[in-house]
Coordinates of C-alpha atoms in Angstrom, one line a residue:
M10 CA -13.6 123.5 117.3
P11 CA -12.8 119.8 117.8
Q12 CA -9.2 118.9 118.6
F13 CA -7.6 115.9 117.0
S14 CA -5.2 113.6 118.8
Q15 CA -1.6 113.2 117.4
I16 CA -2.2 109.5 117.0
S17 CA -5.2 110.0 114.8
L18 CA -3.4 112.6 112.7
N19 CA -0.1 111.0 112.1
P20 CA -1.0 108.4 109.4
S21 CA -3.1 110.7 107.3
A22 CA -0.7 113.7 107.9
A23 CA 2.3 111.6 106.6
S24 CA 0.2 110.5 103.7
T25 CA -0.7 114.1 102.9
R26 CA 3.0 115.2 103.1
R27 CA 4.0 112.4 100.8
A28 CA 1.2 113.2 98.4
L29 CA 2.3 116.8 98.2
R30 CA 5.9 115.8 97.6
T31 CA 4.9 113.7 94.6
A32 CA 3.8 116.9 92.8
A33 CA 7.4 117.9 92.4
E34 CA 8.9 114.5 91.3
T35 CA 10.2 114.0 87.8
E36 CA 8.5 110.6 87.6
P37 CA 5.5 110.9 89.8
A38 CA 4.7 107.8 91.8
W39 CA 1.0 108.4 91.4
K40 CA 0.8 108.1 87.7
A41 CA 1.3 104.3 87.0
P42 CA -1.1 103.0 89.7
S43 CA -3.7 105.6 88.7
L44 CA -3.7 104.5 85.1
A45 CA -4.0 100.9 86.3
A46 CA -7.0 101.8 88.4
V47 CA -8.7 103.2 85.3
S48 CA -8.0 100.1 83.2
E49 CA -9.5 97.9 86.0
S50 CA -12.5 100.1 86.6
V51 CA -14.0 101.2 83.3
P52 CA -16.0 99.0 81.0
G53 CA -15.0 99.6 77.4
S54 CA -11.8 101.3 78.5
S55 CA -10.3 100.3 75.1
H56 CA -11.9 103.5 73.8
I57 CA -9.7 105.5 76.2
H58 CA -6.3 105.5 74.4
S59 CA -4.6 108.7 75.6
E60 CA -2.9 109.2 78.9
D61 CA -4.6 112.5 79.2
A62 CA -8.0 110.9 79.2
N63 CA -7.0 108.3 81.8
I64 CA -5.5 110.9 84.2
L65 CA -8.5 113.2 83.7
L66 CA -10.8 110.3 84.6
V67 CA -9.0 109.6 87.9
F68 CA -9.1 113.3 88.8
L69 CA -12.8 113.6 88.0
S70 CA -13.4 110.6 90.2
V71 CA -12.5 112.5 93.4
L72 CA -14.8 115.5 92.6
A73 CA -18.4 115.6 93.9
I74 CA -20.3 112.6 92.6
S75 CA -23.4 113.4 90.4
E76 CA -22.6 117.1 90.3
K77 CA -22.1 118.9 87.0
I78 CA -18.5 119.5 86.2
P79 CA -17.9 122.7 84.2
L80 CA -14.8 122.9 82.1
D81 CA -13.8 126.2 83.5
L82 CA -13.7 124.7 87.0
L83 CA -10.7 122.7 85.9
F84 CA -9.2 125.4 83.8
R85 CA -9.5 128.2 86.4
G86 CA -8.1 125.9 89.1
A87 CA -5.0 125.2 87.1
T88 CA -4.2 128.7 85.6
P89 CA -2.8 131.8 87.3
R90 CA -5.2 133.6 89.7
R91 CA -5.2 137.2 90.7
R92 CA -4.4 138.0 94.4
W93 CA -3.7 141.0 96.6
N94 CA -0.1 141.5 97.7
V95 CA 1.2 143.3 100.8
Y96 CA 1.3 146.5 98.9
G97 CA -2.4 146.4 98.2
E98 CA -1.8 145.7 94.5
I99 CA -2.6 142.8 92.2
E100 CA -0.3 140.0 91.3
E101 CA -0.9 136.7 89.5
V102 CA -0.2 133.4 91.4
D103 CA 0.5 130.1 89.6
A104 CA -1.0 126.8 90.6
V105 CA 2.1 124.7 90.9
P106 CA 3.6 126.7 93.8
A107 CA 0.2 126.1 95.5
G108 CA 0.8 122.4 95.3
L109 CA -0.8 121.3 92.0
A110 CA 1.2 118.6 90.3
P111 CA 2.9 120.0 87.1
E112 CA 1.5 117.2 85.0
L113 CA -2.1 117.9 86.1
C114 CA -1.5 121.6 85.8
S115 CA -0.3 121.2 82.2
L116 CA -3.4 119.1 81.3
L117 CA -6.1 121.1 83.1
S118 CA -4.8 124.5 81.9
D119 CA -4.9 123.4 78.2
I120 CA -8.4 123.7 76.8
P121 CA -7.8 121.7 73.5
R122 CA -6.2 118.8 75.5
L123 CA -9.2 118.9 77.9
D124 CA -11.7 118.8 75.1
N125 CA -10.0 115.9 73.5
A126 CA -9.8 114.0 76.8
F127 CA -13.4 114.6 77.5
H128 CA -14.4 113.4 74.0
E129 CA -12.6 110.1 74.6
L130 CA -14.3 109.7 78.0
G131 CA -17.6 110.3 76.3
L132 CA -17.0 107.5 73.8
S133 CA -16.4 105.1 76.8
T134 CA -19.6 106.3 78.5
A135 CA -17.7 107.0 81.6
V136 CA -18.6 110.7 81.2
S137 CA -21.7 112.3 79.6
K138 CA -21.9 115.8 78.2
K139 CA -24.9 117.9 79.1
S140 CA -26.7 120.4 76.9
D141 CA -25.2 123.3 79.0
Q142 CA -21.6 122.1 78.1
T143 CA -21.0 120.6 81.5
Y144 CA -20.1 117.0 82.2
I145 CA -21.3 114.3 84.5
L146 CA -19.2 111.4 85.6
D147 CA -20.7 107.9 86.0
E148 CA -21.0 107.3 89.7
A149 CA -20.2 103.6 89.5
V150 CA -17.0 104.3 87.5
A151 CA -15.9 106.9 90.0
S152 CA -16.6 104.6 92.9
R153 CA -14.6 101.7 91.4
I154 CA -11.6 104.0 90.6
R155 CA -11.5 105.3 94.1
E156 CA -11.6 101.8 95.5
R157 CA -8.6 100.8 93.4
L158 CA -6.5 103.7 94.4
S159 CA -4.1 103.2 97.3
T160 CA -4.6 105.3 100.5
E161 CA -1.6 107.4 99.5
N162 CA -2.7 108.0 95.9
L163 CA -6.3 108.8 97.0
S164 CA -4.9 111.3 99.5
F165 CA -2.8 112.8 96.7
F166 CA -5.8 113.2 94.3
N167 CA -8.0 114.6 97.1
C168 CA -5.4 117.2 97.8
Q169 CA -5.2 118.0 94.1
A170 CA -9.0 118.3 93.8
L171 CA -9.0 120.7 96.8
I172 CA -6.3 122.9 95.2
V173 CA -8.2 123.0 91.9
A174 CA -11.6 123.6 93.4
Y175 CA -10.7 126.4 95.7
R176 CA -8.5 128.2 93.1
A177 CA -11.4 128.2 90.7
I178 CA -13.4 130.6 93.0
P179 CA -13.1 134.2 91.7
W180 CA -12.1 136.9 94.2
K181 CA -14.4 139.9 94.3
Y182 CA -13.0 143.0 92.6
L183 CA -10.2 140.9 91.0
E184 CA -12.1 138.5 88.8
A185 CA -15.6 138.5 87.4
A186 CA -18.0 135.8 88.7
T187 CA -19.5 133.7 85.8
P188 CA -22.8 131.9 85.6
N189 CA -20.8 128.7 86.2
T190 CA -19.3 129.9 89.5
K191 CA -22.3 128.4 91.5
L192 CA -21.4 125.0 90.0
F193 CA -17.9 125.2 91.6
L194 CA -19.3 125.3 95.1
P195 CA -20.4 121.6 95.5
H196 CA -17.0 120.4 94.3
L197 CA -15.2 122.7 96.8
K198 CA -17.4 121.5 99.6
Y199 CA -16.8 117.9 98.7
A200 CA -13.1 118.4 98.3
L201 CA -12.9 120.0 101.8
Q202 CA -14.8 117.2 103.4
A203 CA -12.8 114.5 101.6
F204 CA -9.6 116.2 102.8
N205 CA -11.0 115.7 106.3
D206 CA -9.8 118.8 108.2
R207 CA -6.2 118.1 107.1
S208 CA -5.8 121.6 105.6
G209 CA -3.4 122.4 108.4
Y210 CA -0.9 120.1 106.7
L211 CA -0.9 122.1 103.5
P212 CA 2.0 124.5 102.9
T213 CA 1.5 127.7 104.9
S214 CA 1.1 129.9 101.8
T215 CA -1.4 127.5 100.3
R216 CA -3.4 127.3 103.5
A217 CA -3.5 131.1 103.7
D218 CA -4.7 131.3 100.2
L219 CA -7.4 128.7 100.9
V220 CA -8.6 130.6 103.9
L221 CA -8.9 133.9 102.0
T222 CA -10.6 132.1 99.1
L223 CA -13.1 130.5 101.5
V224 CA -13.8 134.0 102.8
E225 CA -14.4 135.2 99.2
A226 CA -16.6 132.1 98.5
S227 CA -18.8 132.9 101.5
R228 CA -20.4 135.8 99.5
F229 CA -22.3 133.3 97.3
P230 CA -25.8 131.9 98.2
N231 CA -27.2 130.3 100.3
M232 CA -27.1 130.6 104.1
A233 CA -26.1 126.9 104.6
W234 CA -23.2 127.4 102.1
K235 CA -22.1 130.7 103.8
R236 CA -22.0 129.0 107.2
F237 CA -20.0 126.1 105.8
A238 CA -17.5 128.3 104.1
V239 CA -16.9 130.5 107.1
D240 CA -16.6 127.5 109.4
Q241 CA -14.0 125.9 107.1
A242 CA -12.1 129.2 106.9
E243 CA -11.8 129.2 110.7
I244 CA -10.6 125.6 110.7
A245 CA -8.0 126.2 108.0
A246 CA -6.8 129.4 109.7
R247 CA -5.9 127.6 113.0
D248 CA -2.4 128.4 114.1
L249 CA -1.7 130.8 111.2
E250 CA 0.0 133.8 112.7
D251 CA -1.3 136.4 110.2
W252 CA -3.4 139.4 111.4
Y253 CA -4.7 140.0 107.9
I254 CA -6.1 136.5 107.5
H255 CA -7.7 136.5 110.9
S256 CA -9.2 139.9 110.3
S257 CA -10.7 138.6 107.0
V258 CA -12.3 135.6 108.7
A259 CA -13.6 137.8 111.6
Q260 CA -15.3 140.1 109.1
S261 CA -17.0 137.2 107.3
R262 CA -18.2 135.9 110.7
C263 CA -19.5 139.4 111.5
F264 CA -21.4 139.7 108.2
L265 CA -22.9 136.2 108.6
S266 CA -24.1 136.9 112.1
R267 CA -25.6 140.3 111.0
I268 CA -27.6 138.9 108.1
S269 CA -28.7 136.0 110.5
G270 CA -30.1 138.6 112.9
N271 CA -27.6 137.9 115.7
M272 CA -26.3 141.4 116.3
D273 CA -24.5 140.6 119.6
Q274 CA -22.4 138.0 117.8
A275 CA -21.9 140.3 114.8
V276 CA -20.3 142.9 117.1
N277 CA -18.3 140.4 119.1
S278 CA -16.9 138.8 116.0
L279 CA -14.8 141.8 115.2
G280 CA -13.4 141.8 118.8
D281 CA -10.7 144.4 119.0
L282 CA -9.6 144.3 115.4
S283 CA -8.1 147.8 115.0
Q284 CA -5.0 149.5 113.7
G285 CA -3.8 149.9 117.3
R286 CA -3.1 146.1 117.6
I287 CA -0.8 146.2 114.5
S288 CA 2.8 147.0 114.7
T289 CA 3.9 150.5 113.7
T290 CA 5.0 149.3 110.3
I291 CA 1.7 148.7 108.6
D292 CA 1.5 147.8 104.9
K293 CA -1.3 149.0 102.6
R294 CA -3.0 145.6 102.6
M295 CA -3.3 145.6 106.4
H296 CA -4.4 149.2 106.4
S297 CA -7.1 148.3 103.9
A298 CA -8.2 145.4 106.2
V299 CA -8.6 148.0 109.0
G300 CA -10.8 149.9 106.6
Q301 CA -12.8 146.8 105.7
A302 CA -13.3 146.0 109.4
T303 CA -14.5 149.6 109.9
I304 CA -17.1 149.1 107.1
Q305 CA -18.4 146.1 109.0
R306 CA -18.7 148.1 112.2
S307 CA -20.5 150.8 110.3
L308 CA -22.9 148.3 108.8
N309 CA -23.5 146.9 112.4
C310 CA -24.4 150.5 113.5
I311 CA -26.8 151.0 110.5
Q312 CA -28.6 147.7 111.5
V313 CA -29.5 149.2 114.8
E314 CA -30.2 152.7 113.4
D315 CA -27.1 154.3 115.0
L316 CA -26.5 156.3 111.8
S317 CA -24.3 159.0 113.4
T318 CA -21.8 156.5 114.7
A319 CA -21.9 154.6 111.4
K320 CA -21.1 157.8 109.5
R321 CA -18.3 158.8 111.9
L322 CA -16.6 155.4 111.7
L323 CA -16.4 155.7 107.9
E324 CA -15.2 159.3 107.9
D325 CA -12.4 158.4 110.3
W326 CA -10.7 156.0 107.8
S327 CA -8.7 157.3 104.8
S328 CA -5.9 155.9 102.6
L329 CA -2.3 156.0 103.7
G330 CA -1.2 158.5 101.0
Q331 CA -2.4 160.7 98.2
D332 CA -2.0 157.8 95.7
P333 CA -4.1 154.9 97.1
S334 CA -3.3 151.3 96.3
S335 CA -5.8 149.3 94.3
L336 CA -7.1 147.6 97.5
E337 CA -7.5 151.0 99.2
R338 CA -9.5 152.1 96.2
V339 CA -11.9 149.2 96.8
V340 CA -12.3 150.4 100.5
I341 CA -12.8 154.0 99.3
F342 CA -15.4 152.9 96.8
R343 CA -17.3 151.0 99.5
K344 CA -16.9 153.8 102.0
D345 CA -18.5 156.4 99.6
M346 CA -21.2 153.9 98.6
I347 CA -22.2 153.3 102.3
L348 CA -21.9 157.0 103.2
G349 CA -24.2 157.8 100.4
R350 CA -26.8 155.3 101.8
I351 CA -26.4 156.6 105.4
L352 CA -26.9 160.2 104.3
R353 CA -30.0 159.2 102.3
F354 CA -31.4 157.5 105.4
Q355 CA -30.8 160.7 107.3
G356 CA -32.5 162.8 104.6
V357 CA -29.3 164.6 103.5
F358 CA -30.0 163.9 99.9
K359 CA -27.6 166.3 98.1
E360 CA -24.6 165.1 100.1
S361 CA -25.7 161.5 99.6
L362 CA -25.7 162.1 95.8
T363 CA -22.2 163.5 96.0
H364 CA -20.8 160.3 97.7
L365 CA -22.7 158.0 95.4
Q366 CA -21.4 159.8 92.3
R367 CA -17.9 159.6 93.7
A368 CA -18.3 155.9 94.2
R369 CA -19.5 155.6 90.6
T370 CA -16.5 157.6 89.4
T371 CA -14.1 155.3 91.3
A372 CA -15.8 152.2 89.7
E373 CA -15.5 153.7 86.2
Q374 CA -11.9 154.6 86.4
P375 CA -9.9 152.6 83.8
K376 CA -7.9 150.5 86.3
D377 CA -7.6 146.8 86.8
L378 CA -10.5 146.3 89.2
I379 CA -14.0 144.8 88.6
F380 CA -16.9 146.4 90.5
D381 CA -19.7 144.5 88.7
E382 CA -21.0 142.7 91.8
D383 CA -21.7 146.1 93.4
F384 CA -23.3 147.9 90.5
R385 CA -26.8 146.7 91.4
D386 CA -26.7 148.1 94.9
L387 CA -24.9 151.3 93.8
T388 CA -27.4 151.9 91.0
C389 CA -30.4 151.3 93.3
D390 CA -28.9 153.7 96.0
L391 CA -28.2 156.3 93.3
A392 CA -31.7 156.0 91.8
D393 CA -33.4 156.1 95.3
T394 CA -31.5 159.3 96.1
L395 CA -32.4 160.9 92.8
R396 CA -36.0 159.9 93.5
E397 CA -35.8 161.7 96.9
L398 CA -34.4 164.7 95.1
D399 CA -37.5 164.7 92.8
D400 CA -35.5 163.7 89.8
P401 CA -37.2 160.3 88.9
A402 CA -36.4 160.7 85.2
S403 CA -32.6 160.6 85.9
A404 CA -33.2 157.7 88.3
E405 CA -35.0 155.8 85.6
H406 CA -32.2 156.4 83.1
H407 CA -29.5 154.9 85.5
L408 CA -31.7 151.9 86.3
R409 CA -32.5 151.1 82.7
A410 CA -28.8 151.4 81.8
E411 CA -27.8 148.9 84.5
I412 CA -30.6 146.5 83.6
A413 CA -29.5 146.6 80.0
R414 CA -25.8 146.0 81.0
R415 CA -26.8 143.0 83.1
D416 CA -28.9 141.6 80.2
Q417 CA -25.9 142.0 77.9
Y418 CA -23.8 139.8 80.2
G419 CA -26.6 137.4 81.1
A420 CA -26.8 138.4 84.8
S421 CA -29.4 136.4 86.8
S422 CA -32.9 137.6 87.8
P423 CA -32.3 137.9 91.6
G424 CA -30.4 141.1 91.1
R425 CA -32.8 142.3 88.4
S426 CA -35.8 142.2 90.7
L427 CA -34.3 144.8 93.1
L428 CA -33.5 147.1 90.1
E429 CA -37.0 146.7 88.6
L430 CA -38.7 147.5 91.9
S431 CA -36.6 150.7 92.2
L432 CA -37.6 151.4 88.6
A433 CA -41.2 150.9 89.4
E434 CA -41.0 153.5 92.0
T435 CA -39.5 156.0 89.6
L436 CA -42.4 155.3 87.1
F437 CA -44.9 155.7 89.9
A438 CA -43.3 159.1 90.8
Q439 CA -43.9 160.1 87.1
R440 CA -47.5 159.0 87.4
R441 CA -46.9 156.2 84.9
F442 CA -49.0 153.9 87.0
K443 CA -49.8 151.2 84.4
E444 CA -46.1 150.7 83.5
A445 CA -45.2 150.6 87.2
E446 CA -47.9 148.0 87.9
E447 CA -46.9 145.8 84.9
L448 CA -43.3 145.8 86.2
C449 CA -44.4 144.9 89.7
L450 CA -46.5 142.0 88.5
K451 CA -43.6 140.7 86.5
V452 CA -41.4 140.8 89.6
Q453 CA -44.2 139.2 91.7
S454 CA -44.3 136.2 89.3
R455 CA -40.7 135.2 90.3
L456 CA -39.9 132.7 93.0
G457 CA -37.5 133.3 95.9
L458 CA -37.9 137.1 96.3
L459 CA -35.8 138.6 99.1
K460 CA -37.5 140.1 102.2
F461 CA -36.8 143.6 101.1
E462 CA -38.0 142.9 97.5
Q463 CA -41.3 141.5 98.9
L464 CA -41.7 144.6 101.0
R465 CA -41.1 147.1 98.2
L466 CA -43.2 145.1 95.8
H467 CA -46.3 145.2 98.0
I468 CA -45.8 148.9 99.0
T469 CA -45.6 149.9 95.3
L470 CA -48.6 147.9 94.3
A471 CA -50.6 149.2 97.3
K472 CA -49.8 152.8 96.4
I473 CA -50.8 152.3 92.7
R474 CA -54.2 150.9 93.7
H475 CA -54.6 153.5 96.5
V476 CA -54.1 156.5 94.2
N477 CA -56.6 155.0 91.8
S478 CA -59.1 154.8 94.6
D479 CA -59.1 151.0 94.3
D480 CA -59.3 150.5 98.1
E481 CA -60.3 146.9 97.7
G482 CA -57.2 146.2 95.6
A483 CA -54.9 148.3 97.9
S484 CA -55.9 146.8 101.2
P485 CA -54.5 143.3 100.6
H486 CA -51.1 144.7 99.5
W487 CA -50.9 147.1 102.6
A488 CA -51.7 144.0 104.7
K489 CA -48.9 142.0 103.0
A490 CA -46.5 145.0 103.4
M491 CA -47.2 145.0 107.1
V492 CA -46.3 141.3 107.3
A493 CA -43.2 141.9 105.2
I494 CA -42.0 144.9 107.3
S495 CA -42.5 142.9 110.5
K496 CA -39.4 140.9 109.4
F497 CA -37.3 144.1 110.0
P498 CA -37.7 144.5 113.8
N499 CA -35.7 147.7 114.2
E500 CA -37.8 149.6 111.6
S501 CA -40.6 152.0 112.7
G502 CA -40.7 154.9 110.2
A503 CA -42.0 153.0 107.1
T504 CA -44.2 150.9 109.4
R505 CA -45.9 154.1 110.6
I506 CA -46.6 155.2 107.0
I507 CA -48.1 151.8 106.1
V508 CA -50.4 152.1 109.1
K509 CA -51.4 155.6 108.1
S510 CA -52.2 154.2 104.6
V511 CA -54.5 151.6 106.2
C512 CA -56.1 154.3 108.3
D513 CA -56.7 156.4 105.2
I514 CA -58.6 153.6 103.6
L515 CA -60.5 152.7 106.7
S516 CA -61.6 156.3 107.3
R517 CA -63.3 156.3 103.9
Q518 CA -65.0 152.9 104.6
T519 CA -65.0 152.1 100.9
V520 CA -64.4 148.5 101.7
S521 CA -66.3 146.3 104.1
V522 CA -64.6 146.3 107.5
P523 CA -65.5 143.1 109.4
D524 CA -64.3 144.6 112.7
N525 CA -65.6 148.0 113.5
G526 CA -62.7 148.5 116.0
L527 CA -60.1 148.1 113.3
L528 CA -59.6 151.8 112.7
D529 CA -59.2 152.4 116.4
Q530 CA -56.7 149.6 116.6
S531 CA -54.7 151.0 113.7
L532 CA -54.6 154.5 115.3
E533 CA -53.5 152.9 118.6
T534 CA -50.7 151.1 116.7
L535 CA -49.7 154.5 115.2
N536 CA -49.4 156.1 118.6
S537 CA -47.2 153.3 119.8
L538 CA -44.9 153.6 116.8
D539 CA -44.6 157.4 117.4
K540 CA -43.3 156.6 120.9
L541 CA -40.7 154.2 119.4
E542 CA -39.3 156.5 116.8
K543 CA -35.6 157.4 117.3
P544 CA -34.9 161.0 116.3
W545 CA -31.3 160.0 115.3
G546 CA -32.5 156.9 113.4
V547 CA -33.5 156.2 109.8
R548 CA -35.7 158.9 108.5
C549 CA -35.9 157.8 104.8
W550 CA -35.4 154.1 104.4
I551 CA -37.5 153.2 101.4
A552 CA -37.4 155.8 98.6
G553 CA -40.8 157.4 97.9
M554 CA -42.3 156.8 101.3
R555 CA -41.6 160.4 102.4
H556 CA -43.5 161.6 99.4
W557 CA -46.3 159.1 100.1
A558 CA -46.6 160.4 103.7
E559 CA -47.0 163.9 102.3
Y560 CA -49.6 162.7 99.9
L561 CA -51.6 161.1 102.7
Q562 CA -51.3 164.4 104.7
S563 CA -52.5 166.6 101.8
G564 CA -56.2 166.5 102.7
D565 CA -58.3 167.1 99.6
R566 CA -57.7 164.1 97.3
S567 CA -58.1 166.2 94.2
L568 CA -55.1 168.3 95.3
R569 CA -52.8 165.3 96.0
T570 CA -50.5 165.8 93.1
R571 CA -47.1 165.1 94.7
L572 CA -46.3 161.4 94.7

């Protein structure tokens, strides 16, 4: 990380401190010059009569230019937010103690006042309202206002924008993400960049909250945003002597490295984060952080197919007492969910089902936690385990219930595709091939499918054509499945079954084979894969592939009834 000299920091640091102090003044020094900046900058400002509209316009001018501004960005940033306390329970934290000026807090937290102010700004053409109920600020107006603000007042408003933008981000398990959440991110990024790495001069409690919120924000797409959020969290965490905060940042770096394919960095990111490094008096929040770090270690082990170690790590963590805190309940939920997945990978399906049902019970308990963001993965894991237990009808029921729930709340299609591909497998298992194919083709028409979604899509379509003796239709999808699975370098079991499927088609020679040595090459590949197989590794990664391997092995095609 770059180091800044004391000389270069002093002027802006002093300005930042003065800007923060103005938030508590009875007669804030920023108000009069800010109102003057509006009157000098906005053509037709005679339409803007209220002080609310003028102050709002100045505030909007320091947000990201040309980006949509949702009303709930402002409202959420100014209203109490839910946070974890040291007891692992939930408390509400107000915006003013975080540094938001009381006058701005009063305005931005009042929806009727905001609506009236935006209406006035719309009459002046400084702001336009979009059909999706968001707002766009005129770039020229924003630029003129910023030019007319003094360095100190601009610093003040940049600080206020950062506080509002970061506080608007919902914390997982504490607040539900909304369709507008993705619109908050450009404003948070812009506010961080405008504040110019001066987060170290925020009050310690505000800086800690900023770091933890950036960690929370890193769960949103895409990779560029994730890297930016984690990098900014590391910068803001400098010199904070708080094990919980540094553990949270390290876990985010671990996750980011793992999904980027850098397993060495993923392992090293966690360092020696363990309960042994903490003092003997450990609170439930810190104990939960140990559990969360353990989950990241377990996921690292799963990535390299060390399932026994992954399982042992999770089993070694438990809550501090018989009555777990809310945060410990989150860790218990994730522990059961991942154990269920590991056990399915190992082929221990009944025990897998027990853990997944336990996770589902935890999520459905009437307590003040929100598990919505995990329901997709939990439902797919549950359905895949039921499929392996030859109960595709129950799997279908759970999948359709989750799809209906997401439709009710307007959840986006990226999560839906994974659910529908799992559903297509349950339909295939029930020999409802036409329904399964229609669902796959629907998914195929969507842009931006994930790697695993592409793999499962082509496997299911290939199987449907294969069982219908449409070798010419199956072959391209088996080929695409081979391309897709090559993006998972540690996988060999499913690859072997795909190659066996290709061999099955080639052995019948129902399609023209341009290279007569293709069958021999496929068999050679199969032999190589057999040598690479790890006896302790993943046996059942993609639900249904075990049944498919048995189908291929069954000999007489007319007797191949088990799918």
